Coordinates of N, CA and C in Angstrom, one line a residue:
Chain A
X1 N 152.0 122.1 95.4 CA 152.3 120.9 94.5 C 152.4 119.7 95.4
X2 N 151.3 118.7 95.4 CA 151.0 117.9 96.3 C 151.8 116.5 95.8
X3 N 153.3 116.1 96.1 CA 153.7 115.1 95.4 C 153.5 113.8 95.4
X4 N 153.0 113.5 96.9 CA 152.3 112.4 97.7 C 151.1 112.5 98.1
X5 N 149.6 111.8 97.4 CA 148.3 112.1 97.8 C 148.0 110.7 98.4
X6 N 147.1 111.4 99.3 CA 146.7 110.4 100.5 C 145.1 110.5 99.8
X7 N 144.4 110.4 99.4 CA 142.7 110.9 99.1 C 141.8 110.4 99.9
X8 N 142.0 109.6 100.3 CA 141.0 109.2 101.7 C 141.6 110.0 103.2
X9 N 140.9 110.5 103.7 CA 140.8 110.9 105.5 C 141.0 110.5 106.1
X10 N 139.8 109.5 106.0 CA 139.6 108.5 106.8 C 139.3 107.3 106.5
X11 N 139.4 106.2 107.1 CA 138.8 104.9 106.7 C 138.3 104.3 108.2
X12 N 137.3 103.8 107.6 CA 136.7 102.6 109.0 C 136.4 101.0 108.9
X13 N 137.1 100.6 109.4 CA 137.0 98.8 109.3 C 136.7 98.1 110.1
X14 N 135.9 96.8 110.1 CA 135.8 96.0 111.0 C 136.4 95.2 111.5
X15 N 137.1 94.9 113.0 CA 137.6 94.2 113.4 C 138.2 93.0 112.7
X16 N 139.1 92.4 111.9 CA 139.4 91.2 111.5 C 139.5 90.7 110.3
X17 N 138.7 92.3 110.2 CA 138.7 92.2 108.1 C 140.2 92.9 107.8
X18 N 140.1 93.1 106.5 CA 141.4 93.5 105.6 C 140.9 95.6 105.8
X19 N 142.2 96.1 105.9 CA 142.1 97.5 105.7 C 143.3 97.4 105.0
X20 N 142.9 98.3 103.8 CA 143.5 99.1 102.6 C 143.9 100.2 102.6
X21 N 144.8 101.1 102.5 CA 144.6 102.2 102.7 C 146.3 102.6 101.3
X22 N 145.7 104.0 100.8 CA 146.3 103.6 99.8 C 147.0 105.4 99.3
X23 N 147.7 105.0 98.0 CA 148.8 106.7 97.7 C 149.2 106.8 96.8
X24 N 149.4 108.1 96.2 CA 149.4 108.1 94.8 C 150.6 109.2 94.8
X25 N 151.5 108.9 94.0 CA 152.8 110.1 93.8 C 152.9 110.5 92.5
X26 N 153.3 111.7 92.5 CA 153.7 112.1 90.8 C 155.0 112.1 90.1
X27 N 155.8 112.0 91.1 CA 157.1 112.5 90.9 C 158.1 110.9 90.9
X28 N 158.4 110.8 88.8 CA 158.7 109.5 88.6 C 160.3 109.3 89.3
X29 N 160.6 110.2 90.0 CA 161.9 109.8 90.4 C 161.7 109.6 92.1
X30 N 161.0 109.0 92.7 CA 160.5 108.6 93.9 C 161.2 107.4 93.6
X31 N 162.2 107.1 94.5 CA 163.0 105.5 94.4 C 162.7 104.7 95.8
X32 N 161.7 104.8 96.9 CA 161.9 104.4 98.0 C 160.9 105.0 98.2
X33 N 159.6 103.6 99.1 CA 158.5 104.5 100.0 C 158.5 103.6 101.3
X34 N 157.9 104.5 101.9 CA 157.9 104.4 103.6 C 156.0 104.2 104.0
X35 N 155.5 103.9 105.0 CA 154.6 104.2 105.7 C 154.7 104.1 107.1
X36 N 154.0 105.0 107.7 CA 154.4 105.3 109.3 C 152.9 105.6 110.0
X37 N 153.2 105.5 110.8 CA 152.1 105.2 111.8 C 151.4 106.2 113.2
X38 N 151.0 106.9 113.1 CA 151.2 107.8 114.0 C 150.0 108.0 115.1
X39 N 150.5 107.9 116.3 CA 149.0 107.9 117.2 C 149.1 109.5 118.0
X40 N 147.7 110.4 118.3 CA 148.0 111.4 118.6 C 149.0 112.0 119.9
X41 N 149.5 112.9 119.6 CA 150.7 113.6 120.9 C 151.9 112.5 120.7
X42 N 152.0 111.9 119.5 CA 153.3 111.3 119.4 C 153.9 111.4 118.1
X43 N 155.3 111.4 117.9 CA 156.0 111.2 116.3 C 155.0 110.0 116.0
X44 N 155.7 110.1 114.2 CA 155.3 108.8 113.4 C 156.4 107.6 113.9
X45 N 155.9 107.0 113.7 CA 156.5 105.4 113.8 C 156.5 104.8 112.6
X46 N 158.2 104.4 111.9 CA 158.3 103.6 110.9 C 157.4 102.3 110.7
X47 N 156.6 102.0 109.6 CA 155.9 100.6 109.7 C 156.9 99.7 108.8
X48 N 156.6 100.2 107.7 CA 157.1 99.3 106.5 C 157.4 100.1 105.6
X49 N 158.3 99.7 104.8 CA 158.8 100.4 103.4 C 159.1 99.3 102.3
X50 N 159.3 100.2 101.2 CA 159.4 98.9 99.9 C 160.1 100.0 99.0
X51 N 161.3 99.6 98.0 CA 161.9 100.0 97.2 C 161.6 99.9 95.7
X52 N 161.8 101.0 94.9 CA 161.0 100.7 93.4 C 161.8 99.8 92.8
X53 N 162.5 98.8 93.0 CA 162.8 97.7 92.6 C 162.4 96.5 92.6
X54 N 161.4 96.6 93.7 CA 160.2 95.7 93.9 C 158.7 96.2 94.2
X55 N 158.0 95.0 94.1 CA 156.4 95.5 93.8 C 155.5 95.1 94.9
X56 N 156.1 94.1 96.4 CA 155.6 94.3 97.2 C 156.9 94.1 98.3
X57 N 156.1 94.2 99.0 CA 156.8 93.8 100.5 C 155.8 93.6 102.0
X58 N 156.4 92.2 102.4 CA 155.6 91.8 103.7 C 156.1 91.8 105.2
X59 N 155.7 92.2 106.3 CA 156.1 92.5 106.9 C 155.1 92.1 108.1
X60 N 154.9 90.3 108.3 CA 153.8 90.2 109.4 C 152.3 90.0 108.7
X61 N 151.5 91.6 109.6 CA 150.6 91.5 108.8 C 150.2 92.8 108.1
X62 N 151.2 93.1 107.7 CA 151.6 94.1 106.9 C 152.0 93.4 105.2
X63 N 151.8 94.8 104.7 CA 152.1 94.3 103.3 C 151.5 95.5 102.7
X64 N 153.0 95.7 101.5 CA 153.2 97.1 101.3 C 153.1 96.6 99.0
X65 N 152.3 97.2 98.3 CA 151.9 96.7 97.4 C 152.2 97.9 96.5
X66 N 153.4 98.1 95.0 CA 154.0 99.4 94.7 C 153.7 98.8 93.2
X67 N 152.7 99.7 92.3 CA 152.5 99.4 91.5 C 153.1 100.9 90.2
X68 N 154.5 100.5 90.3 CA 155.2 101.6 89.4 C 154.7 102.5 88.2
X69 N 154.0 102.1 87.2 CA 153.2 102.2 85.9 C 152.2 103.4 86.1
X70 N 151.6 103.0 87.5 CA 150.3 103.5 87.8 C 150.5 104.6 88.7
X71 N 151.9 104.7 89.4 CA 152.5 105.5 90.1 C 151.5 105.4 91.5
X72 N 151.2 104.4 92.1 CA 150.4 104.2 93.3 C 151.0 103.0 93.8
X73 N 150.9 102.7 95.5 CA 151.0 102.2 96.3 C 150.1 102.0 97.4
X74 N 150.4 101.0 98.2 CA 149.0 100.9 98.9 C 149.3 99.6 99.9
X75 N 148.9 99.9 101.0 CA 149.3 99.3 102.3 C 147.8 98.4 103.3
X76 N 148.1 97.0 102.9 CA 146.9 95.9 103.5 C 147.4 95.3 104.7
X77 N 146.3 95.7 105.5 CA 146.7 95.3 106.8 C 145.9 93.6 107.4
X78 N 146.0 92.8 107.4 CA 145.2 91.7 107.7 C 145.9 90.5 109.1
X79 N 145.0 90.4 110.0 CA 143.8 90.9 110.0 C 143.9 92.2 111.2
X80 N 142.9 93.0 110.6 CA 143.2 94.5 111.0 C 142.6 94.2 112.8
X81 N 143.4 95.0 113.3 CA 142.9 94.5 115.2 C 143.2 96.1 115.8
X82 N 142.3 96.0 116.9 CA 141.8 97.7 117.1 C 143.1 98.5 117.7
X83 N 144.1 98.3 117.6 CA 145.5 98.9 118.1 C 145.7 99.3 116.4
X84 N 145.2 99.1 115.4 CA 145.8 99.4 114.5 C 145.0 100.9 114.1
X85 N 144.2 101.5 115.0 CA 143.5 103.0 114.7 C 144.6 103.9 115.4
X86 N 145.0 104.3 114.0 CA 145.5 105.8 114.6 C 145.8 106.2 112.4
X87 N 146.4 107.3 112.6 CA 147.1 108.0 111.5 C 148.4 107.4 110.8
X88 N 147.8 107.1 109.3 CA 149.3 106.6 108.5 C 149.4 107.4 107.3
X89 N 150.6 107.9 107.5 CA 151.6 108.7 106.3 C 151.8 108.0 105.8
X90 N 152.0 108.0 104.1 CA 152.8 107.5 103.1 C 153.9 108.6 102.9
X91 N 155.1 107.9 102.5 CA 156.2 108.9 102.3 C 156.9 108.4 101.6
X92 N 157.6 108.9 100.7 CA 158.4 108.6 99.5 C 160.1 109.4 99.6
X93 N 160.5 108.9 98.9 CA 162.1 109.9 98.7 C 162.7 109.5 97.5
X94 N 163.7 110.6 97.3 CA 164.8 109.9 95.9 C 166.0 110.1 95.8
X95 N 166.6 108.8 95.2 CA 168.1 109.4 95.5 C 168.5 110.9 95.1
X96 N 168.0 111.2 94.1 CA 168.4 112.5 93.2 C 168.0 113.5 94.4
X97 N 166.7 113.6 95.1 CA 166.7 114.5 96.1 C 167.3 114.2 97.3
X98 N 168.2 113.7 97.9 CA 169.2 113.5 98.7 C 168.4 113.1 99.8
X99 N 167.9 112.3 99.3 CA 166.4 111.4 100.4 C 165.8 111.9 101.2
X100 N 165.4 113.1 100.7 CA 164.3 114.3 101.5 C 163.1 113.2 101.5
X101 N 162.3 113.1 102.9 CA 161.1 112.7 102.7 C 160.2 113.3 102.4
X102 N 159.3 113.0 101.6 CA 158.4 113.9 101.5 C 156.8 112.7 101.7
X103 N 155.9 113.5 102.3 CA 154.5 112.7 103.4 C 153.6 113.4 102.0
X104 N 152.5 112.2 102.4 CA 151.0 112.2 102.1 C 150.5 113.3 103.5
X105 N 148.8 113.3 102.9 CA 148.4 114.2 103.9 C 148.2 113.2 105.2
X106 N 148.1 111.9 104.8 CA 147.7 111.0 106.4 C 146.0 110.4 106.0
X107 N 145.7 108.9 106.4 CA 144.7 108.5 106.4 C 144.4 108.4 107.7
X108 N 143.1 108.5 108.3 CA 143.3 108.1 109.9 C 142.5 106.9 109.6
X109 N 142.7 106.0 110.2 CA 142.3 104.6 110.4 C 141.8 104.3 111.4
X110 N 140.3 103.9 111.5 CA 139.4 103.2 113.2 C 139.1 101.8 112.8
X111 N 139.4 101.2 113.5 CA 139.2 99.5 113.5 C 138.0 99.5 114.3
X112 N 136.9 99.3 114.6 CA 135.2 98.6 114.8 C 135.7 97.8 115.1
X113 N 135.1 97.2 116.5 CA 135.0 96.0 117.5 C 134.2 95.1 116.7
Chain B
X1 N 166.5 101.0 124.2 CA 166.6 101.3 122.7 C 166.4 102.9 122.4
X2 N 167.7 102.8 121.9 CA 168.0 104.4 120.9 C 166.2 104.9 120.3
X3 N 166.4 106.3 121.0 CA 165.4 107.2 120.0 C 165.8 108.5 120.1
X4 N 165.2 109.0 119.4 CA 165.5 110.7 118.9 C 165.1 110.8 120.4
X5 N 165.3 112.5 120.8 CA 164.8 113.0 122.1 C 164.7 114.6 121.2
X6 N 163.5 114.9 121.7 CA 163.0 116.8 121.7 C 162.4 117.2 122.8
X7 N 162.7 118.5 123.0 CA 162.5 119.3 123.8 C 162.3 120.2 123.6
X8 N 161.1 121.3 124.5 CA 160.0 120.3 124.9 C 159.2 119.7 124.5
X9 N 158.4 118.9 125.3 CA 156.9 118.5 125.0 C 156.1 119.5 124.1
X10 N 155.7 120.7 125.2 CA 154.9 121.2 124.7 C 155.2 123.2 125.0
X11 N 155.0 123.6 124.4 CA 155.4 125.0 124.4 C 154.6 126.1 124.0
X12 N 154.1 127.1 125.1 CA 153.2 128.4 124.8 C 153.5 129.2 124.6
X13 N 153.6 129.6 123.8 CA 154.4 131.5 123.6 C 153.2 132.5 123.1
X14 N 153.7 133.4 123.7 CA 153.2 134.9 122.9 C 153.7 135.6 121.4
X15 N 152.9 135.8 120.3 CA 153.1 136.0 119.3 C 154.5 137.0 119.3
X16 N 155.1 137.2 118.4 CA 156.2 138.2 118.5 C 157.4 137.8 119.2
X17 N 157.0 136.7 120.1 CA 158.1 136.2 121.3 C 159.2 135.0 120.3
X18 N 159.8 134.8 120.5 CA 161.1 133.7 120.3 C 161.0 132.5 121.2
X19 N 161.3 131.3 120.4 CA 160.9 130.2 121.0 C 162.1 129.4 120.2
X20 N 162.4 128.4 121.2 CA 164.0 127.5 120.4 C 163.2 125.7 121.0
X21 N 163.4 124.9 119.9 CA 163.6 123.8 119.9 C 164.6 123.0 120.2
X22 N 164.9 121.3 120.8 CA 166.1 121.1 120.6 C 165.2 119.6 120.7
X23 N 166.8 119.0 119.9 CA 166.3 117.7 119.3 C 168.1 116.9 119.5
X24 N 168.0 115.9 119.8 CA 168.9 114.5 120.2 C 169.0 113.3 119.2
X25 N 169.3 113.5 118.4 CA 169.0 112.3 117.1 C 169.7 111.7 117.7
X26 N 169.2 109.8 117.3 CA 169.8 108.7 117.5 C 171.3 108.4 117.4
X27 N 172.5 108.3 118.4 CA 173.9 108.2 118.2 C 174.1 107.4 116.6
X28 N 175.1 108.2 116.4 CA 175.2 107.4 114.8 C 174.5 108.5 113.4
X29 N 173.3 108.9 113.7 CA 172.3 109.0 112.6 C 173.5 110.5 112.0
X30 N 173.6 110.3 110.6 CA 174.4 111.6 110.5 C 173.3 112.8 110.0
X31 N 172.3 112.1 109.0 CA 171.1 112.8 108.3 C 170.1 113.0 109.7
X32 N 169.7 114.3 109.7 CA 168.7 114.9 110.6 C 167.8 115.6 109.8
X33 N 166.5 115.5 110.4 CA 165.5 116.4 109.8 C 164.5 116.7 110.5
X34 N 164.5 118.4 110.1 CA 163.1 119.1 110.8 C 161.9 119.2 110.2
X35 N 160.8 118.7 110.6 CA 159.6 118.7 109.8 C 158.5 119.2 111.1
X36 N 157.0 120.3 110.3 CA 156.3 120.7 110.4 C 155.7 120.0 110.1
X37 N 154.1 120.1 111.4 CA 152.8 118.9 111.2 C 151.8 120.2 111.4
X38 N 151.1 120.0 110.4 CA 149.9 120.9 110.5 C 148.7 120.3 111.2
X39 N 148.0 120.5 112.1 CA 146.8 119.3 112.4 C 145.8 119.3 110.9
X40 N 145.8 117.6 111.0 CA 145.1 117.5 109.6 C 146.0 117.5 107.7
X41 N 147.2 117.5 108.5 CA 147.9 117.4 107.3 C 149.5 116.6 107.9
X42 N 150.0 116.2 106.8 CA 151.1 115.3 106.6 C 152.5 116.4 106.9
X43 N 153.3 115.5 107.3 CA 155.0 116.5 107.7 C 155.5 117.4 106.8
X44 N 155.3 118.6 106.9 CA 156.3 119.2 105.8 C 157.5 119.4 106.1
X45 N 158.6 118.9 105.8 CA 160.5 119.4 105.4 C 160.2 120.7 106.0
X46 N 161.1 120.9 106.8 CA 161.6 122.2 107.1 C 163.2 122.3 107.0
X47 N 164.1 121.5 107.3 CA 165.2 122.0 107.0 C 165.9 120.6 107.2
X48 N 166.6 119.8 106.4 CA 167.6 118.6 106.3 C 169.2 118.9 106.4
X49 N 169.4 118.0 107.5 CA 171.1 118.3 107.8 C 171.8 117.1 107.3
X50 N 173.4 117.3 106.6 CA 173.6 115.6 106.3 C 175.1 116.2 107.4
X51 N 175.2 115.9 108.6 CA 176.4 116.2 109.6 C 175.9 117.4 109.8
X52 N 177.0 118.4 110.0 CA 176.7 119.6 110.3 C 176.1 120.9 109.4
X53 N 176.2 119.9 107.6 CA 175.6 120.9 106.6 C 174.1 120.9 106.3
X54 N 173.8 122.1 106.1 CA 172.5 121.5 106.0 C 172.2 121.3 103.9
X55 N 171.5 120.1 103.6 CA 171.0 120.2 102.2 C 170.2 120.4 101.6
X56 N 168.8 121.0 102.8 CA 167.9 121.4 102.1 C 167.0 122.0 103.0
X57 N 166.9 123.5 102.6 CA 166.1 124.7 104.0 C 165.6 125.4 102.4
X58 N 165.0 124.6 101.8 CA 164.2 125.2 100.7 C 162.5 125.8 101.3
X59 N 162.4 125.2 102.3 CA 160.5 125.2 102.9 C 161.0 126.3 103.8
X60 N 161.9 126.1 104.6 CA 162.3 126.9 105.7 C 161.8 128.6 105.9
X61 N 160.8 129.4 106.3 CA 160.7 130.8 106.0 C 162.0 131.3 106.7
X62 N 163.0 131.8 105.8 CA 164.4 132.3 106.9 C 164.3 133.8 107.2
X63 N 163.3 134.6 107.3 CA 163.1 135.3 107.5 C 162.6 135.1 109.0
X64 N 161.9 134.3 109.5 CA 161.8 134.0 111.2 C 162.4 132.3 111.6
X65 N 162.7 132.0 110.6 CA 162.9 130.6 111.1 C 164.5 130.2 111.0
X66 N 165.4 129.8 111.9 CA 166.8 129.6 111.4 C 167.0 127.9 112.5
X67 N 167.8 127.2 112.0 CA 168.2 125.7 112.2 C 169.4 125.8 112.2
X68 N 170.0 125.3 113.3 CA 171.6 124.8 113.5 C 172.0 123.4 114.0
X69 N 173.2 122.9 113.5 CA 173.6 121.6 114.6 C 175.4 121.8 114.1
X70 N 175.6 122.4 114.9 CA 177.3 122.9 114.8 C 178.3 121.9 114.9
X71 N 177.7 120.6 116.0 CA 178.4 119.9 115.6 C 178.7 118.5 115.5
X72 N 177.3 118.7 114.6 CA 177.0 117.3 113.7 C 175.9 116.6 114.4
X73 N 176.0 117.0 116.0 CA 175.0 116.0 116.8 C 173.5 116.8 117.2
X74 N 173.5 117.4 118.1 CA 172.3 117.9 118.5 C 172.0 119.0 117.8
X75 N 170.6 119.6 117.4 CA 170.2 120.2 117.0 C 169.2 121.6 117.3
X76 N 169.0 122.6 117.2 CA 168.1 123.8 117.7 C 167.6 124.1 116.2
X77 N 166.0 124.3 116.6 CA 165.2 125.3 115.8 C 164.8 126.5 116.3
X78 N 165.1 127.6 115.8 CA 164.0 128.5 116.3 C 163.1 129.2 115.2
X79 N 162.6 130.1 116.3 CA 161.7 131.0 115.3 C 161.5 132.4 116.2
X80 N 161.6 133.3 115.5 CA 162.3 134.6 116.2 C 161.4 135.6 114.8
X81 N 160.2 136.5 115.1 CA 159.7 136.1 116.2 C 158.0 135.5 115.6
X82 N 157.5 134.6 116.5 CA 156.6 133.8 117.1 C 155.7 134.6 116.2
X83 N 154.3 133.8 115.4 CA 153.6 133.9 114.8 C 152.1 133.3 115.2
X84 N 151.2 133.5 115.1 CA 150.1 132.6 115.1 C 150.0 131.4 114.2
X85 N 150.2 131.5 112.8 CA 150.7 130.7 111.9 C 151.5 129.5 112.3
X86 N 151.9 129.6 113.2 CA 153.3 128.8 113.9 C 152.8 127.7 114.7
X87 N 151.7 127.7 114.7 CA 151.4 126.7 115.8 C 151.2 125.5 115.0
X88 N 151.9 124.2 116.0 CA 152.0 123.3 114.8 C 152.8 122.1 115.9
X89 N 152.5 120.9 115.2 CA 153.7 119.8 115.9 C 155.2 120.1 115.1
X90 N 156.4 120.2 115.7 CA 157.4 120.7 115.3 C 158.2 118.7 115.3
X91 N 158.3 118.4 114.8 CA 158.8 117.0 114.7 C 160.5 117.1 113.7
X92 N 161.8 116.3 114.6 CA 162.7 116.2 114.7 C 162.6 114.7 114.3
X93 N 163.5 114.4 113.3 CA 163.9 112.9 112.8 C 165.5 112.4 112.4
X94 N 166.0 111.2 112.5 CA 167.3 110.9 112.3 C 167.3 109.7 111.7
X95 N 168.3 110.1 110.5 CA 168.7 108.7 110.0 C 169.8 107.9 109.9
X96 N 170.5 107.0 109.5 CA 171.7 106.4 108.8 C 172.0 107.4 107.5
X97 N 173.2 107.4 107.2 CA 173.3 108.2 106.1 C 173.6 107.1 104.8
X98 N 173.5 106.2 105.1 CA 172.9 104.9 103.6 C 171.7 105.6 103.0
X99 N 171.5 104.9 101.9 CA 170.6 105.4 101.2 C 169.0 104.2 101.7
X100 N 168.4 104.8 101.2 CA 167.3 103.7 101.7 C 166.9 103.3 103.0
X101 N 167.1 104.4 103.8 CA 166.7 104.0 105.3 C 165.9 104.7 106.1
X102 N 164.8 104.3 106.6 CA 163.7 104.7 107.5 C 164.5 106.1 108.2
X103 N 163.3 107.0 108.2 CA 163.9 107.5 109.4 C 163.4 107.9 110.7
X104 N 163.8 107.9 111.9 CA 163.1 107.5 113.4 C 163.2 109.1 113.7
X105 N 161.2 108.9 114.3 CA 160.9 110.5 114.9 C 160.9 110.7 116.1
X106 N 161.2 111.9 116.8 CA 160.8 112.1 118.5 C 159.7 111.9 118.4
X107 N 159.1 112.3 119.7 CA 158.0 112.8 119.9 C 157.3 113.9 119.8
X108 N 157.8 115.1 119.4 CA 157.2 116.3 119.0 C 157.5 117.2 119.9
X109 N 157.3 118.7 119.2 CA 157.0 119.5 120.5 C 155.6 120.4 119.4
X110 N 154.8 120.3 120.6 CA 153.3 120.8 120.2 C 153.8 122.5 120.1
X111 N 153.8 123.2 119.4 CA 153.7 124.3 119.6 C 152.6 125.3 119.8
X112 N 152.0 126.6 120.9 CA 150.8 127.2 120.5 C 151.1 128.9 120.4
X113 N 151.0 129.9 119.7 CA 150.8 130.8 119.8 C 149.9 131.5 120.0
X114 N 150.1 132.3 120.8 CA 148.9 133.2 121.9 C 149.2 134.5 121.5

């Protein structure tokens, strides 16, 4: 029972354009999401989070976009620059589950020169 | 600047063998958690501490897998005994015990079974 879906692998972008990368949850009591960052032979790294009390949140050039209804979220990176290839978890929690995280399967991300 | 610490890196074992984890959460973080990285797949929960109790070793197989932090601070995983299945990034995380707060990972320990 997959409660955080990642459905893309992978994505590939060109230097300087916008990368999207995006997640879909089922579980209506997710009160809080996260996205992290992960390059290989290392933990994830906190990026940005956004609370279901709001519908985005910016962070630089980040920007975390939480569309409640539709039970998806989705993370724009602009302008995307080639440090930003590696692996990003979405991850969600709830109060009711005592803020267990729980992860997507991971998009890996390559930024093109 | 504060980060989790795990130990080790990286670790080879022989199937059937016992192998122990250990993890340094951030001074302060009361909430600890162990999560499993499959290559190719996202963290799974293995066992969540809030101090020294744990609230959630629902994933946990406790038939080889057991998690302690006696007192409240550092933490051990093991797995007793060692699987092929088992090979895996073993990732240790800590947080604030507020609600709504990120929470910061080691670095992993790569696990392989042989």
């Amino acid at each position: 029972d997959q409660q955080v879906k990642q459905n893309s692998p992978s994505l590939s972008v060109q230097e300087g354009r916008i990368s999207i990368l995006n997640c879909d949850y089922t579980n209506s009591m997710f009160d809080y999401f996260l996205w992290y960052k992960k390059y290989p032979a290392e933990g994830p790294t906190f990026l940005i989070s956004i609370s279901s009390i709001k519908d985005k949140n910016e962070d630089g050039r980040f920007t975390v976009f939480l569309n409640k209804s539709a039970k998806h979220l989705s993370l724009h990176i602009v302008p995307s620059q080639p440090g930003d290839s590696a692996v990003y978890f979405c991850a969600a929690s709830a109060l009711q589950g005592a803020q267990k995280l729980v992860f997507g399967q991971g998009t890996r991300l390559t930024i093109n020169p | 600047e504060a980060e989790v610490a795990q130990s080790p890196r990286y670790k080879i074992t022989e199937k059937s063998q016992a192998v122990a984890f250990w993890c340094d959460p951030i001074s302060g973080h009361a909430t600890l958690y162990w999560y499993r990285q499959i290559l190719g797949q996202g963290p799974e929960l293995l066992v969540q501490f809030q101090d020294e109790s744990v609230v959630d070793d629902s994933q946990l197989p406790k038939d080889r897998f057991s998690a302690e932090r006696l007192k409240g601070v550092d933490s051990t995983l093991k797995i007793q005994p060692a699987e092929l299945g088992d090979s895996a990034m073993y990732l240790c995380a800590s947080s604030w015990q507020e609600l709504n707060t990120e929470a910061f990972f080691g670095q992993g320990t790569r696990l392989t079974v042989v």
